[in-house]
Short mmCIF file of C-alpha atoms in Angstrom, two decimals:
data_model
loop_
_atom_site.label_atom_id
_atom_site.label_comp_id
_atom_site.label_asym_id
_atom_site.label_seq_id
_atom_site.Cartn_x
_atom_site.Cartn_y
_atom_site.Cartn_z
CA ILE A 1 119.85 98.74 108.99
CA VAL A 2 116.81 97.98 111.13
CA ILE A 3 114.74 100.72 109.54
CA HIS A 4 115.69 99.45 106.08
CA GLU A 5 114.67 95.92 107.08
CA ILE A 6 111.30 97.18 108.31
CA LEU A 7 110.75 99.24 105.17
CA GLU A 8 111.39 96.15 103.08
CA LYS A 9 108.75 94.32 105.12
CA ILE A 10 106.26 97.19 104.73
CA ALA A 11 106.88 97.19 100.97
CA THR A 12 106.25 93.43 100.86
CA ASP A 13 103.17 93.49 103.10
CA GLY A 14 101.72 96.80 101.92
CA VAL A 15 101.07 99.79 104.17
CA ALA A 16 97.49 98.72 104.86
CA GLN A 17 98.84 95.79 106.89
CA TRP A 18 100.67 98.10 109.29
CA ASP A 19 99.11 99.99 112.17
CA GLY A 20 99.93 101.05 115.72
CA ALA A 21 98.96 97.69 117.18
CA ARG A 22 101.31 95.80 114.86
CA ILE A 23 104.14 98.22 115.52
CA ASN A 24 103.77 97.85 119.29
CA ALA A 25 103.44 94.07 119.03
CA ILE A 26 106.79 93.65 117.28
CA LYS A 27 108.78 96.47 118.87
CA TYR A 28 110.64 93.89 121.00
CA HIS A 29 111.85 92.26 117.78
CA TRP A 30 113.48 95.53 116.70
CA GLN A 31 115.21 95.88 120.05
CA ARG A 32 116.56 92.34 119.73
CA ARG A 33 117.74 93.09 116.20
CA LEU A 34 119.43 96.29 117.39
CA LYS A 35 121.26 94.24 120.04
CA GLN A 36 122.35 91.73 117.38
CA LEU A 37 123.82 94.60 115.40
CA GLY A 38 125.87 95.70 118.40
CA THR A 39 123.81 98.58 119.75
CA LEU A 40 124.89 99.45 123.27
CA PRO A 41 122.14 98.88 125.87
CA LYS A 42 122.08 102.57 126.83
CA TYR A 43 120.99 103.44 123.24
CA LEU A 44 118.33 100.74 122.77
CA ASP A 45 115.39 102.81 123.96
CA CYS A 46 116.42 105.82 121.89
CA TYR A 47 116.94 103.78 118.70
CA SER A 48 113.71 101.86 119.27
CA THR A 49 111.86 105.15 119.65
CA LEU A 50 113.42 106.47 116.44
CA THR A 51 112.43 103.28 114.64
CA VAL A 52 108.81 103.59 115.77
CA GLN A 53 108.86 107.28 114.80
CA ALA A 54 110.10 106.42 111.31
CA ILE A 55 107.42 103.79 110.75
CA ASN A 56 104.65 106.02 112.11
CA ASN A 57 105.85 108.85 109.88
CA ILE A 58 105.58 106.63 106.82
CA LEU A 59 102.11 105.41 107.76
CA ASN A 60 100.87 108.96 108.39
CA ASP A 61 102.58 110.62 105.42
CA PRO A 62 100.83 110.60 102.01
CA THR A 63 104.21 110.36 100.25
CA GLY A 64 105.32 107.50 102.49
CA ARG A 65 102.05 105.64 101.84
CA TRP A 66 102.43 106.25 98.10
CA LEU A 67 106.00 104.95 98.08
CA PHE A 68 104.89 101.69 99.71
CA SER A 69 101.65 101.31 97.79
CA PRO A 70 101.00 97.72 96.66
CA THR A 71 99.46 98.99 93.39
CA HIS A 72 102.74 99.93 91.71
CA GLN A 73 103.96 97.83 88.80
CA ASP A 74 107.30 96.05 88.96
CA ALA A 75 107.73 97.17 92.56
CA GLY A 76 110.74 96.01 94.50
CA ALA A 77 112.36 96.74 97.83
CA GLU A 78 116.03 96.03 98.46
CA ARG A 79 116.23 94.93 94.81
CA ALA A 80 119.64 93.54 93.95
CA ILE A 81 121.08 94.21 90.51
CA THR A 82 124.39 92.72 89.49
CA VAL A 83 126.50 94.07 86.63
CA ILE A 84 129.93 93.19 85.33
CA LYS A 85 132.55 95.94 85.72
CA ASP A 86 136.16 95.33 84.81
CA ASN A 87 135.35 91.62 84.40
CA GLN A 88 134.09 91.45 88.00
CA PRO A 89 130.52 91.19 89.25
CA VAL A 90 129.36 94.25 91.18
CA GLN A 91 126.09 94.16 93.09
CA TYR A 92 123.92 97.16 93.83
CA VAL A 93 120.92 97.12 96.15
CA ILE A 94 118.13 99.57 95.37
CA ASP A 95 116.02 100.53 98.39
CA ARG A 96 112.80 100.96 96.41
CA THR A 97 111.86 100.96 92.75
CA PHE A 98 108.54 100.80 90.93
CA ILE A 99 106.60 102.00 87.92
CA ASP A 100 103.84 104.47 88.78
CA ASN A 101 100.45 105.02 87.12
CA ASN A 102 102.08 107.43 84.65
CA ASN A 103 104.48 104.72 83.43
CA ILE A 104 107.46 106.40 85.12
CA ARG A 105 110.21 104.31 86.68
CA TRP A 106 111.03 105.50 90.19
CA VAL A 107 114.35 104.81 91.89
CA VAL A 108 114.17 105.75 95.58
CA ASP A 109 116.72 105.66 98.35
CA TYR A 110 115.84 105.93 102.04
CA LYS A 111 118.00 107.98 104.33
CA THR A 112 117.82 108.11 108.12
CA ALA A 113 119.32 111.59 108.31
CA PHE A 114 117.17 114.47 109.50
CA PRO A 115 117.69 118.22 109.81
CA LEU A 116 119.11 119.36 113.11
CA GLU A 117 119.15 123.13 113.02
CA GLU A 118 118.94 123.97 109.33
CA PRO A 119 115.67 124.66 107.52
CA LEU A 120 114.15 121.62 105.81
CA ALA A 121 114.64 123.07 102.30
CA GLU A 122 118.38 123.55 102.92
CA PHE A 123 118.67 120.07 104.40
CA LEU A 124 116.96 118.49 101.38
CA ALA A 125 119.08 120.45 98.89
CA ALA A 126 122.28 119.36 100.67
CA GLN A 127 121.12 115.73 100.82
CA LYS A 128 120.24 115.77 97.13
CA GLU A 129 123.73 116.96 96.27
CA LEU A 130 125.30 114.44 98.65
CA HIS A 131 123.43 111.47 97.17
CA ARG A 132 122.95 112.58 93.56
CA ALA A 133 125.81 110.46 92.16
CA GLN A 134 124.57 107.34 93.97
CA LEU A 135 121.04 107.68 92.59
CA HIS A 136 122.30 108.51 89.11
CA GLN A 137 124.38 105.33 89.21
CA TYR A 138 121.25 103.36 90.14
CA ALA A 139 119.31 105.04 87.33
CA GLU A 140 122.00 104.02 84.85
CA LEU A 141 121.35 100.40 85.82
CA PHE A 142 117.68 100.77 84.91
CA LYS A 143 118.36 102.87 81.80
CA ASN A 144 120.09 99.84 80.34
CA ILE A 145 117.06 97.59 80.80
CA ASP A 146 114.08 99.94 80.76
CA THR A 147 113.10 102.62 78.22
CA ARG A 148 110.77 104.48 80.58
CA HIS A 149 111.33 107.97 81.91
CA ILE A 150 113.18 107.71 85.25
CA LYS A 151 112.62 109.84 88.31
CA LEU A 152 114.79 109.73 91.40
CA GLY A 153 113.80 110.30 94.99
CA LEU A 154 115.17 110.48 98.49
CA TYR A 155 112.84 109.68 101.37
CA PHE A 156 113.65 110.57 104.96
CA PRO A 157 111.37 108.54 107.26
CA LEU A 158 112.60 110.17 110.47
CA CYS A 159 111.17 113.51 109.35
CA ALA A 160 108.73 112.37 106.63
CA ALA A 161 110.57 114.48 104.05
CA TRP A 162 110.86 113.82 100.34
CA CYS A 163 112.91 115.21 97.49
CA GLU A 164 112.65 114.14 93.86
CA TRP A 165 114.15 114.99 90.49
CA ASP A 166 114.21 113.75 86.92
CA TYR A 167 117.08 111.62 85.82
CA PRO A 168 118.67 113.86 83.17
CA CYS A 169 119.44 111.06 80.74
CA SER A 170 115.91 109.65 80.71
CA PRO A 171 114.53 109.02 77.25
CA VAL A 172 112.46 111.85 75.87
CA LYS A 173 108.96 110.74 74.97
CA SER A 174 108.02 111.54 71.42
CA PRO A 175 104.74 113.34 70.92
CA VAL A 176 101.81 111.20 69.88
CA GLY A 177 100.45 112.10 66.48
#
């Protein structure tokens, strides 16, 4: 939760506004927030360290910096979309979405998992399968309001890892001619 809150703030501020000095200056705020969420005191230092690691990974990772670039069109973090299902409103919250310079809609979810003993490629493949349905559901929400090609991504800030794929039901662009 805390990492997601910080990522929303980075997306709002832009990555250029974040550096080591800012991270250190507000680290106490994260510890207080962790306490509010019920973190046991014996875990505060560990979780604070993981939070700082996640933020530093994003700031030092070209993919992380790209994801939080302020130059994307229609960019949103923690974007809420409400739809009616079975005559009831259902709300979804998308971690990150934007339109890139190639006019592609991106739907990205952040995950705080990281590989323990397995190779990174195996970890990413397993995570993709684990979260595929969730991201496809999010893509369906955009497919109904946006005719752009949609790409999906999972970003893992604790290990600066990224996995992406095309949404299979994205519209096919017709050739120009």
